[in-house]
């Protein structure tokens, strides 16, 4: 059993050590351990335990949920699957992590990065992601785009117009320069009663409003219609007042149970023609 603090586990869960990967660096386990100030043995042991848990839960879902089984059948034709986004995608227990054991015939690549916005996504699509030539891509940006600084009256980190332009650019690039099937996922809402009084967020005058996230989710819906992609409405799934039991203690990130609900929502999207 690795001897790690809760803070270090949190940092590993969201792969903070991997942010430099976006610059083209290969972060080894030893380097990741140094970045997070822990031993390589504990770092690797923790990740192995998490991977085992994800595999066990994904396998259980496959055997007990017909929609998951149908999704797996639908995705069995794809050999390279790419998931791009922010911390919610890179999360050690995310929907994207569960796809790997469900689809052993495929190479499932997770290129979510903590703190990233659609600005990063547009740039990386051209500088890194297109080079992978995926058969299918899941796109989920928006929660970081919706950050407001200097309190509730501050501007969102990325404007609604720029968000629309960025996501349009990402979709257009994959459609023009690859044969990838595209799944557009909306950003997920926050648990306001937990996020609003969070002292860490307040210390840097950072704030979220679900009305912003809902607006950006509607933009995703409109772009999905425009570009004829698959649409996965996670905002509606979790709701304006989401269940805190589906979130980590920060009220911002869906937890493992939340991601199982996200995976189920993706599976149900196959029943909708788009």
Coordinates of C-alpha atoms in Angstrom, one line a residue:
X1 CA 0.0 0.0 0.0
X2 CA 1.6 3.3 -1.1
X3 CA 2.2 5.8 1.7
X4 CA 0.9 9.0 0.1
X5 CA -0.8 12.1 1.4
X6 CA -4.3 12.9 0.1
X7 CA -2.9 16.0 -1.6
X8 CA -0.3 13.9 -3.5
X9 CA -3.0 11.3 -4.5
X10 CA -5.1 14.2 -5.8
X11 CA -2.2 15.5 -7.9
X12 CA -1.5 12.0 -9.3
X13 CA -5.3 11.5 -10.0
X14 CA -5.2 14.5 -12.2
X15 CA -1.8 13.8 -13.8
X16 CA -0.4 17.2 -13.0
X17 CA 3.0 15.8 -13.7
X18 CA 1.9 15.2 -17.4
X19 CA 1.1 18.9 -18.2
X20 CA 4.6 19.2 -19.7
X21 CA 3.8 16.4 -22.1
X22 CA 2.0 19.1 -24.1
X23 CA 5.4 20.5 -24.9
X24 CA 6.5 17.2 -26.3
X25 CA 8.3 15.9 -23.2
X26 CA 8.0 12.3 -22.1
X27 CA 7.4 12.4 -18.4
X28 CA 8.7 9.1 -17.0
X29 CA 7.5 7.6 -13.7
X30 CA 10.7 8.6 -12.0
X31 CA 10.3 12.2 -13.2
X32 CA 6.6 12.3 -12.2
X33 CA 7.6 11.1 -8.7
X34 CA 10.2 13.9 -8.4
X35 CA 7.7 16.5 -9.6
X36 CA 5.2 15.4 -7.0
X37 CA 7.8 14.9 -4.3
X38 CA 7.2 11.2 -3.7
X39 CA 9.0 8.0 -4.3
X40 CA 8.9 6.3 -7.6
X41 CA 7.7 3.0 -5.9
X42 CA 4.8 4.7 -4.3
X43 CA 3.9 6.7 -7.4
X44 CA 3.8 3.6 -9.6
X45 CA 2.0 1.5 -6.9
X46 CA -0.7 4.1 -6.6
X47 CA -1.3 4.3 -10.4
X48 CA -1.3 0.5 -10.7
X49 CA -4.0 0.3 -8.0
X50 CA -6.1 2.9 -9.7
X51 CA -5.8 1.1 -13.0
X52 CA -6.8 -2.1 -11.5
X53 CA -9.9 -0.5 -9.9
X54 CA -10.9 1.1 -13.2
X55 CA -10.5 -2.2 -15.0
X56 CA -12.6 -4.0 -12.4
X57 CA -15.4 -1.4 -12.5
X58 CA -15.4 -1.2 -16.3
X59 CA -15.6 -5.0 -16.6
X60 CA -18.5 -5.0 -14.1
X61 CA -20.4 -2.4 -16.1
X62 CA -19.9 -4.3 -19.3
X63 CA -21.5 -7.4 -17.7
X64 CA -24.4 -5.6 -16.0
X65 CA -25.4 -2.7 -18.3
X66 CA -26.8 -3.4 -21.7
X67 CA -26.1 0.1 -23.0
X68 CA -22.4 -0.2 -22.1
X69 CA -22.3 -3.5 -24.0
X70 CA -24.0 -2.0 -27.0
X71 CA -21.5 0.9 -26.9
X72 CA -18.6 -1.5 -26.9
X73 CA -20.0 -3.3 -29.9
X74 CA -20.4 0.0 -31.7
X75 CA -16.8 1.1 -30.9
X76 CA -15.2 -2.3 -31.7
X77 CA -14.5 -1.1 -35.3
X78 CA -12.2 1.7 -34.1
X79 CA -8.5 1.1 -33.7
X80 CA -7.3 4.4 -32.3
X81 CA -9.5 6.5 -30.0
X82 CA -8.5 9.9 -28.7
X83 CA -9.9 11.8 -25.7
X84 CA -9.0 15.5 -25.4
X85 CA -10.0 18.0 -22.8
X86 CA -9.0 19.2 -19.3
X87 CA -8.6 17.7 -15.8
X88 CA -12.0 16.0 -16.0
X89 CA -10.8 14.0 -19.0
X90 CA -7.3 13.2 -17.6
X91 CA -8.7 12.2 -14.2
X92 CA -7.3 8.8 -13.2
X93 CA -10.9 7.5 -12.9
X94 CA -12.5 9.2 -15.8
X95 CA -14.8 7.9 -18.5
X96 CA -11.8 8.0 -20.9
X97 CA -9.8 5.8 -18.6
X98 CA -12.6 3.2 -18.4
X99 CA -12.7 3.0 -22.2
X100 CA -9.3 1.3 -22.4
X101 CA -10.2 -1.9 -20.6
X102 CA -13.6 -1.9 -22.4
X103 CA -11.9 -1.7 -25.8
X104 CA -8.8 -3.9 -25.7
X105 CA -8.6 -4.0 -29.5
X106 CA -8.1 -0.2 -29.6
X107 CA -5.3 2.1 -28.7
X108 CA -7.1 4.6 -26.3
X109 CA -5.1 7.8 -25.9
X110 CA -5.9 10.2 -23.2
X111 CA -4.7 13.7 -23.9
X112 CA -6.6 15.6 -21.3
X113 CA -4.5 18.1 -19.3
X114 CA -5.3 19.8 -16.0
X115 CA -6.1 23.5 -16.4
X116 CA -6.5 23.5 -20.2
X117 CA -9.1 25.5 -22.1
X118 CA -10.4 25.3 -25.6
X119 CA -7.6 27.7 -26.6
X120 CA -5.0 25.0 -25.7
X121 CA -7.2 22.4 -27.5
X122 CA -7.3 24.3 -30.7
X123 CA -3.5 24.7 -30.8
X124 CA -2.8 21.1 -29.7
X125 CA -5.2 19.8 -32.3
X126 CA -2.9 21.2 -35.0
X127 CA 0.4 20.7 -33.4
X128 CA -0.1 17.2 -31.9
X129 CA -3.5 15.6 -32.1
X130 CA -4.0 15.5 -35.9
X131 CA -0.6 13.7 -36.2
X132 CA -2.2 10.8 -34.3
X133 CA -4.8 10.3 -37.0
X134 CA -7.4 8.9 -34.6
X135 CA -10.4 6.9 -35.9
X136 CA -12.6 8.5 -33.2
X137 CA -12.2 11.5 -30.9
X138 CA -14.0 12.7 -27.8
X139 CA -13.8 16.4 -27.3
X140 CA -14.6 17.9 -23.9
X141 CA -13.5 21.5 -23.0
X142 CA -15.3 24.2 -21.2
X143 CA -15.1 24.2 -17.4
X144 CA -11.8 26.1 -17.4
X145 CA -13.0 28.3 -20.1
X146 CA -15.8 29.4 -17.8
X147 CA -13.6 30.4 -14.9
X148 CA -14.2 34.0 -13.7
X149 CA -11.5 35.9 -11.9
X150 CA -12.0 38.9 -9.6
X151 CA -15.3 37.6 -8.4
X152 CA -18.6 36.9 -10.0
X153 CA -18.4 40.1 -12.1
X154 CA -15.1 39.2 -13.7
X155 CA -15.0 38.0 -17.3
X156 CA -14.8 34.3 -18.2
X157 CA -11.3 33.1 -19.0
X158 CA -12.4 32.4 -22.6
X159 CA -15.3 34.4 -24.0
X160 CA -18.4 32.6 -25.4
X161 CA -17.5 33.8 -28.9
X162 CA -14.0 32.5 -28.6
X163 CA -15.1 29.2 -27.2
X164 CA -17.4 28.8 -30.2
X165 CA -14.6 29.6 -32.5
X166 CA -12.1 27.3 -30.8
X167 CA -14.4 24.3 -30.7
X168 CA -15.5 25.0 -34.3
X169 CA -11.8 25.1 -35.3
X170 CA -11.1 21.8 -33.5
X171 CA -14.0 20.0 -35.2
X172 CA -13.2 21.5 -38.6
X173 CA -9.6 20.4 -38.3
X174 CA -10.5 16.8 -37.5
X175 CA -13.1 16.7 -40.3
X176 CA -10.8 18.3 -42.8
X177 CA -7.5 16.5 -42.0
X178 CA -8.6 13.1 -40.6
X179 CA -11.4 10.5 -40.9
X180 CA -12.2 10.6 -37.2
X181 CA -15.7 10.2 -36.0
X182 CA -16.3 13.1 -33.5
X183 CA -18.1 13.0 -30.2
X184 CA -18.8 16.4 -28.6
X185 CA -19.2 16.4 -24.9
X186 CA -20.6 19.4 -23.0
X187 CA -18.8 20.8 -20.0
X188 CA -20.1 19.5 -16.7
X189 CA -21.8 21.7 -14.1
X190 CA -20.4 22.5 -10.7
X191 CA -21.8 22.0 -7.2
X192 CA -22.2 25.6 -6.3
X193 CA -22.7 25.2 -2.6
X194 CA -19.3 23.5 -2.4
X195 CA -17.4 25.6 -4.9
X196 CA -18.6 29.0 -3.8
X197 CA -17.2 28.9 -0.3
X198 CA -14.0 27.0 -1.2
X199 CA -11.2 28.9 0.4
X200 CA -8.6 27.9 -2.2
X201 CA -10.7 29.3 -5.0
X202 CA -11.6 32.4 -3.0
X203 CA -7.9 33.0 -2.3
X204 CA -7.2 33.7 -6.0
X205 CA -10.6 35.4 -6.6
X206 CA -11.7 32.5 -8.9
X207 CA -15.4 31.8 -9.4
X208 CA -17.7 29.6 -11.5
X209 CA -21.3 30.1 -12.4
X210 CA -23.4 27.2 -13.8
X211 CA -25.2 29.7 -16.0
X212 CA -21.9 30.2 -17.9
X213 CA -21.4 26.4 -18.1
X214 CA -24.9 26.0 -19.4
X215 CA -24.4 28.7 -22.0
X216 CA -21.2 27.0 -23.2
X217 CA -23.0 23.6 -23.2
X218 CA -25.7 25.1 -25.6
X219 CA -22.9 26.3 -27.9
X220 CA -21.6 22.7 -28.0
X221 CA -25.2 21.5 -28.9
X222 CA -25.4 24.1 -31.7
X223 CA -22.0 23.1 -33.1
X224 CA -22.9 19.4 -33.0
X225 CA -25.9 20.2 -35.1
X226 CA -23.9 22.4 -37.5
X227 CA -21.1 19.9 -38.0
X228 CA -23.2 16.7 -37.7
X229 CA -21.3 15.1 -34.9
X230 CA -22.4 12.9 -32.0
X231 CA -23.6 15.0 -29.1
X232 CA -23.3 14.0 -25.4
X233 CA -25.2 16.3 -23.1
X234 CA -23.5 15.9 -19.8
X235 CA -24.8 19.2 -18.4
X236 CA -28.4 18.0 -18.6
X237 CA -27.4 14.6 -17.3
X238 CA -25.9 16.1 -14.1
X239 CA -28.3 19.0 -13.9
X240 CA -28.4 22.6 -12.8
X241 CA -28.1 21.4 -9.2
X242 CA -25.9 18.3 -9.5
X243 CA -25.8 15.6 -6.8
X244 CA -22.7 16.2 -4.7
X245 CA -22.2 12.5 -4.2
X246 CA -21.1 12.3 -7.9
X247 CA -18.3 14.9 -7.3
X248 CA -15.0 15.1 -5.5
X249 CA -14.7 17.2 -2.3
X250 CA -14.0 20.3 -4.4
X251 CA -17.5 20.2 -6.0
X252 CA -15.8 20.9 -9.4
X253 CA -14.7 17.5 -10.6
X254 CA -17.0 14.5 -11.1
X255 CA -15.7 11.6 -9.1
X256 CA -15.5 7.9 -10.1
X257 CA -19.3 7.5 -9.7
X258 CA -19.8 10.6 -11.7
X259 CA -17.7 9.3 -14.5
X260 CA -19.6 6.1 -14.5
X261 CA -22.7 8.2 -15.1
X262 CA -20.8 10.1 -17.8
X263 CA -19.9 6.8 -19.5
X264 CA -23.5 5.7 -19.4
X265 CA -24.5 8.9 -21.0
X266 CA -22.0 8.4 -23.8
X267 CA -23.4 4.8 -24.3
X268 CA -26.9 6.1 -24.5
X269 CA -25.9 8.6 -27.2
X270 CA -25.6 5.7 -29.6
X271 CA -29.3 5.4 -29.4
X272 CA -29.8 8.9 -30.8
X273 CA -29.3 9.6 -34.5
X274 CA -27.0 12.5 -35.1

